[in-house]
Amino acid sequence: MFHLAVKKYLERHGFEALRPKAVLFDMDGVLYDSMPNHAIAWQQSMAQFGIQMTADDAYATEGARGVDTIRKMVKRQQRRDIDEAEAQRMYDVKSHIFHSLPEAPIMPGVLDLMQQIQADGIQIGVVTGSGQRPLIQRILSDFENYVDEKHITTAYDVKHGKPNPDPYLVGLKKAGNLMPYEAIVVENAPLGVRAGVAAKIFTIAVNTGPLPAQILLDANADLLFPTMKEFSDNWHNLSLL
């Protein structure tokens, strides 16, 4: 499975070999089991502005900049264009509701996976569509042995969020101006998978949410795991390639 996936990736992009020097993790649904809270916050906040957003909408748009998601929803449902400032005010309501909910737990298997990655001499980065400072501080606290702030890419580092490649291209730059074949992306959502693939990085999808696995495969994920723990249990198979 691993050899075939890597072979197809190399052939698709014309690279000679996959030589990972960094693993770039998405945050929500990858580092934290936080998507149920995000779904609640999205539904409750957008209802205050007359926007209907379902839990499936929250999962399908996960990874994008929040303000981009809001502007698209307003355009689709209310047939009007809003600027980034208005979208930010709406997103602030969503953020307030999210932070009022119980803290999301660290995703099972993540810490073990990071320990293996670090032991292999590979650096770890985070690439998130969020820009909320409390969440960034939590990453620095929970993963202090593995992640530092200079290796975290947020919504404020890019103009065009996922599914555009920009966030992961910035992640490569922060990891030391790496080439795409020198990194691995770990994502849980179709927009994030598309972003990693667009950046020509080997992209692993982990289906930690309710979306059908086929949606992640249709986004052209190079590999798919059902849980972070199973990915962690199989890291050695990938690192030996």
Short mmCIF file of C-alpha atoms in Angstrom, two decimals:
data_model
loop_
_atom_site.label_atom_id
_atom_site.label_comp_id
_atom_site.label_asym_id
_atom_site.label_seq_id
_atom_site.Cartn_x
_atom_site.Cartn_y
_atom_site.Cartn_z
CA MET A 1 0.00 0.00 0.00
CA PHE A 2 2.70 2.50 1.01
CA HIS A 3 5.08 1.73 -1.85
CA LEU A 4 2.29 2.01 -4.43
CA ALA A 5 0.99 5.28 -2.99
CA VAL A 6 4.46 6.84 -3.01
CA LYS A 7 5.17 5.52 -6.50
CA LYS A 8 1.97 7.10 -7.85
CA TYR A 9 2.77 10.38 -6.10
CA LEU A 10 6.26 10.53 -7.58
CA GLU A 11 5.04 9.67 -11.06
CA ARG A 12 2.26 12.28 -10.92
CA HIS A 13 4.62 15.11 -10.06
CA GLY A 14 7.78 13.93 -11.77
CA PHE A 15 9.80 13.72 -8.54
CA GLU A 16 12.62 11.24 -8.06
CA ALA A 17 12.03 10.35 -4.41
CA LEU A 18 10.04 11.24 -1.30
CA ARG A 19 12.55 12.53 1.27
CA PRO A 20 10.50 13.95 4.16
CA LYS A 21 12.20 16.53 6.33
CA ALA A 22 8.94 17.87 7.81
CA VAL A 23 5.43 16.68 8.60
CA LEU A 24 2.83 19.44 8.37
CA PHE A 25 -0.28 18.80 10.46
CA ASP A 26 -3.66 20.45 10.17
CA MET A 27 -5.08 21.36 13.60
CA ASP A 28 -8.83 20.79 13.96
CA GLY A 29 -9.79 17.15 13.54
CA VAL A 30 -6.11 16.15 13.39
CA LEU A 31 -4.35 17.44 16.51
CA TYR A 32 -7.61 17.90 18.41
CA ASP A 33 -10.98 16.16 18.32
CA SER A 34 -12.48 19.63 18.02
CA MET A 35 -14.76 19.42 15.01
CA PRO A 36 -17.95 18.58 16.98
CA ASN A 37 -17.46 21.84 18.92
CA HIS A 38 -16.79 23.76 15.73
CA ALA A 39 -19.97 22.36 14.17
CA ILE A 40 -22.03 23.58 17.14
CA ALA A 41 -20.37 27.00 17.12
CA TRP A 42 -20.86 27.44 13.38
CA GLN A 43 -24.53 26.50 13.51
CA GLN A 44 -25.37 28.68 16.51
CA SER A 45 -23.39 31.73 15.39
CA MET A 46 -24.54 31.78 11.79
CA ALA A 47 -28.18 31.39 12.87
CA GLN A 48 -27.82 34.79 14.58
CA PHE A 49 -27.13 36.30 11.15
CA GLY A 50 -29.88 34.42 9.30
CA ILE A 51 -27.46 31.92 7.78
CA GLN A 52 -28.32 28.23 7.84
CA MET A 53 -25.25 26.08 8.34
CA THR A 54 -25.38 22.36 9.03
CA ALA A 55 -22.85 20.14 10.79
CA ASP A 56 -21.97 18.65 7.39
CA ASP A 57 -21.30 22.17 6.09
CA ALA A 58 -18.90 22.74 8.99
CA TYR A 59 -16.98 19.54 8.22
CA ALA A 60 -16.98 20.12 4.47
CA THR A 61 -15.54 23.64 4.82
CA GLU A 62 -13.11 22.80 7.65
CA GLY A 63 -9.61 24.03 6.97
CA ALA A 64 -10.64 27.14 5.06
CA ARG A 65 -10.23 30.58 6.61
CA GLY A 66 -13.35 31.29 8.66
CA VAL A 67 -13.93 34.66 6.99
CA ASP A 68 -13.80 33.00 3.56
CA THR A 69 -16.39 30.42 4.59
CA ILE A 70 -18.69 33.15 5.93
CA ARG A 71 -18.43 35.30 2.81
CA LYS A 72 -19.32 32.32 0.63
CA MET A 73 -22.28 31.33 2.82
CA VAL A 74 -23.64 34.90 2.83
CA LYS A 75 -23.24 35.15 -0.94
CA ARG A 76 -24.98 31.82 -1.49
CA GLN A 77 -27.89 32.32 0.90
CA GLN A 78 -28.39 36.07 1.03
CA ARG A 79 -27.15 36.99 -2.43
CA ARG A 80 -24.92 39.76 -1.15
CA ASP A 81 -21.20 40.43 -0.98
CA ILE A 82 -19.67 41.34 2.36
CA ASP A 83 -16.17 42.61 3.00
CA GLU A 84 -13.61 40.87 5.18
CA ALA A 85 -14.27 43.22 8.11
CA GLU A 86 -17.95 42.25 8.31
CA ALA A 87 -17.08 38.58 7.91
CA GLN A 88 -14.54 38.95 10.73
CA ARG A 89 -17.21 40.39 13.05
CA MET A 90 -19.41 37.39 12.32
CA TYR A 91 -16.47 35.04 12.82
CA ASP A 92 -15.77 36.65 16.20
CA VAL A 93 -19.24 35.53 17.33
CA LYS A 94 -18.46 32.01 16.18
CA SER A 95 -15.14 32.10 18.05
CA HIS A 96 -16.82 33.30 21.24
CA ILE A 97 -19.30 30.41 21.17
CA PHE A 98 -16.53 27.91 20.38
CA HIS A 99 -14.45 29.01 23.37
CA SER A 100 -17.49 28.75 25.66
CA LEU A 101 -17.73 25.01 24.94
CA PRO A 102 -15.78 22.30 26.81
CA GLU A 103 -12.16 22.05 25.70
CA ALA A 104 -11.64 19.52 22.92
CA PRO A 105 -9.30 16.62 23.77
CA ILE A 106 -6.04 15.88 21.99
CA MET A 107 -6.68 13.37 19.22
CA PRO A 108 -5.70 9.85 20.32
CA GLY A 109 -2.47 8.72 18.70
CA VAL A 110 -1.10 12.19 17.89
CA LEU A 111 1.49 12.42 20.65
CA ASP A 112 2.82 8.93 19.91
CA LEU A 113 3.04 9.83 16.24
CA MET A 114 4.91 13.06 16.93
CA GLN A 115 7.36 11.20 19.16
CA GLN A 116 8.15 8.79 16.31
CA ILE A 117 8.50 11.60 13.78
CA GLN A 118 10.87 13.52 16.03
CA ALA A 119 12.89 10.37 16.73
CA ASP A 120 13.38 10.02 12.97
CA GLY A 121 14.91 13.50 12.87
CA ILE A 122 11.95 15.04 11.03
CA GLN A 123 10.61 18.44 12.05
CA ILE A 124 6.95 19.09 12.81
CA GLY A 125 4.82 21.99 11.63
CA VAL A 126 1.17 23.00 11.96
CA VAL A 127 -0.84 24.56 9.13
CA THR A 128 -4.27 25.75 10.22
CA GLY A 129 -7.02 27.90 8.78
CA SER A 130 -7.55 29.32 12.26
CA GLY A 131 -6.02 32.52 13.51
CA GLN A 132 -7.34 32.42 17.05
CA ARG A 133 -4.56 33.18 19.50
CA PRO A 134 -5.91 30.96 22.33
CA LEU A 135 -5.77 27.95 20.01
CA ILE A 136 -2.22 28.71 18.93
CA GLN A 137 -1.21 29.05 22.58
CA ARG A 138 -2.78 25.70 23.32
CA ILE A 139 -0.76 24.05 20.54
CA LEU A 140 2.42 25.52 22.00
CA SER A 141 1.47 24.20 25.44
CA ASP A 142 0.17 20.74 24.53
CA PHE A 143 2.90 20.00 21.97
CA GLU A 144 5.75 22.04 23.44
CA ASN A 145 8.23 19.19 22.96
CA TYR A 146 7.48 18.98 19.25
CA VAL A 147 6.21 22.31 17.87
CA ASP A 148 7.42 25.90 18.18
CA GLU A 149 5.71 29.07 17.00
CA LYS A 150 7.95 29.65 13.99
CA HIS A 151 6.66 26.37 12.53
CA ILE A 152 2.96 27.29 12.87
CA THR A 153 1.14 28.71 9.85
CA THR A 154 -2.21 30.42 10.53
CA ALA A 155 -4.92 32.25 8.59
CA TYR A 156 -2.99 35.48 9.07
CA ASP A 157 0.02 34.15 7.14
CA VAL A 158 -1.90 33.84 3.86
CA LYS A 159 -4.36 35.77 1.76
CA HIS A 160 -5.79 32.68 0.10
CA GLY A 161 -6.63 29.84 2.48
CA LYS A 162 -7.30 26.17 1.84
CA PRO A 163 -8.10 24.64 -0.69
CA ASN A 164 -5.50 26.91 -2.28
CA PRO A 165 -1.92 25.65 -1.87
CA ASP A 166 -0.75 28.86 -0.19
CA PRO A 167 -0.96 27.68 3.46
CA TYR A 168 1.17 24.62 2.78
CA LEU A 169 3.59 26.55 0.60
CA VAL A 170 4.11 28.87 3.58
CA GLY A 171 4.50 25.77 5.76
CA LEU A 172 7.29 24.57 3.48
CA LYS A 173 8.97 27.95 3.71
CA LYS A 174 8.77 28.01 7.51
CA ALA A 175 10.28 24.52 7.62
CA GLY A 176 13.38 25.82 5.84
CA ASN A 177 12.35 26.50 2.25
CA LEU A 178 11.71 22.83 1.61
CA MET A 179 10.71 21.33 -1.72
CA PRO A 180 7.27 19.63 -1.88
CA TYR A 181 8.83 16.14 -1.93
CA GLU A 182 10.57 16.96 1.35
CA ALA A 183 7.34 17.10 3.35
CA ILE A 184 4.21 15.18 4.27
CA VAL A 185 0.79 16.76 4.90
CA VAL A 186 -1.67 15.28 7.41
CA GLU A 187 -5.28 16.37 6.89
CA ASN A 188 -8.80 15.31 7.81
CA ALA A 189 -10.95 17.46 5.52
CA PRO A 190 -11.43 17.63 1.75
CA LEU A 191 -10.41 21.30 1.46
CA GLY A 192 -7.21 20.62 3.37
CA VAL A 193 -6.42 17.56 1.30
CA ARG A 194 -6.91 19.58 -1.87
CA ALA A 195 -4.57 22.25 -0.50
CA GLY A 196 -1.83 19.74 0.24
CA VAL A 197 -2.21 18.11 -3.15
CA ALA A 198 -2.21 21.52 -4.89
CA ALA A 199 1.09 22.26 -3.14
CA LYS A 200 2.42 18.97 -4.62
CA ILE A 201 3.10 17.55 -1.15
CA PHE A 202 2.48 13.87 -0.30
CA THR A 203 -0.88 14.18 1.47
CA ILE A 204 -2.23 11.73 4.04
CA ALA A 205 -5.92 11.93 4.94
CA VAL A 206 -7.16 10.71 8.30
CA ASN A 207 -10.94 10.37 8.41
CA THR A 208 -11.65 11.47 11.96
CA GLY A 209 -15.08 12.94 11.14
CA PRO A 210 -18.45 11.83 9.74
CA LEU A 211 -17.75 12.49 6.06
CA PRO A 212 -17.56 9.41 3.80
CA ALA A 213 -13.98 8.31 3.21
CA GLN A 214 -14.59 8.52 -0.53
CA ILE A 215 -14.81 12.31 -0.27
CA LEU A 216 -11.22 12.43 0.96
CA LEU A 217 -10.11 10.05 -1.77
CA ASP A 218 -11.93 12.14 -4.36
CA ALA A 219 -9.88 15.10 -3.12
CA ASN A 220 -6.87 13.03 -4.27
CA ALA A 221 -5.38 12.06 -0.92
CA ASP A 222 -2.30 9.89 -1.46
CA LEU A 223 -3.07 7.70 1.56
CA LEU A 224 -6.08 7.29 3.83
CA PHE A 225 -6.26 6.11 7.44
CA PRO A 226 -9.45 5.76 9.53
CA THR A 227 -7.86 7.12 12.73
CA MET A 228 -4.78 8.98 13.91
CA LYS A 229 -3.88 5.97 16.04
CA GLU A 230 -3.79 3.69 13.01
CA PHE A 231 -1.60 6.22 11.21
CA SER A 232 0.70 6.31 14.24
CA ASP A 233 0.83 2.51 14.34
CA ASN A 234 1.89 2.48 10.68
CA TRP A 235 4.34 5.39 10.71
CA HIS A 236 7.35 3.05 10.65
CA ASN A 237 6.11 1.52 7.38
CA LEU A 238 6.14 4.95 5.75
CA SER A 239 9.37 6.15 7.32
CA LEU A 240 11.23 3.10 6.04
CA LEU A 241 10.44 3.89 2.40
#
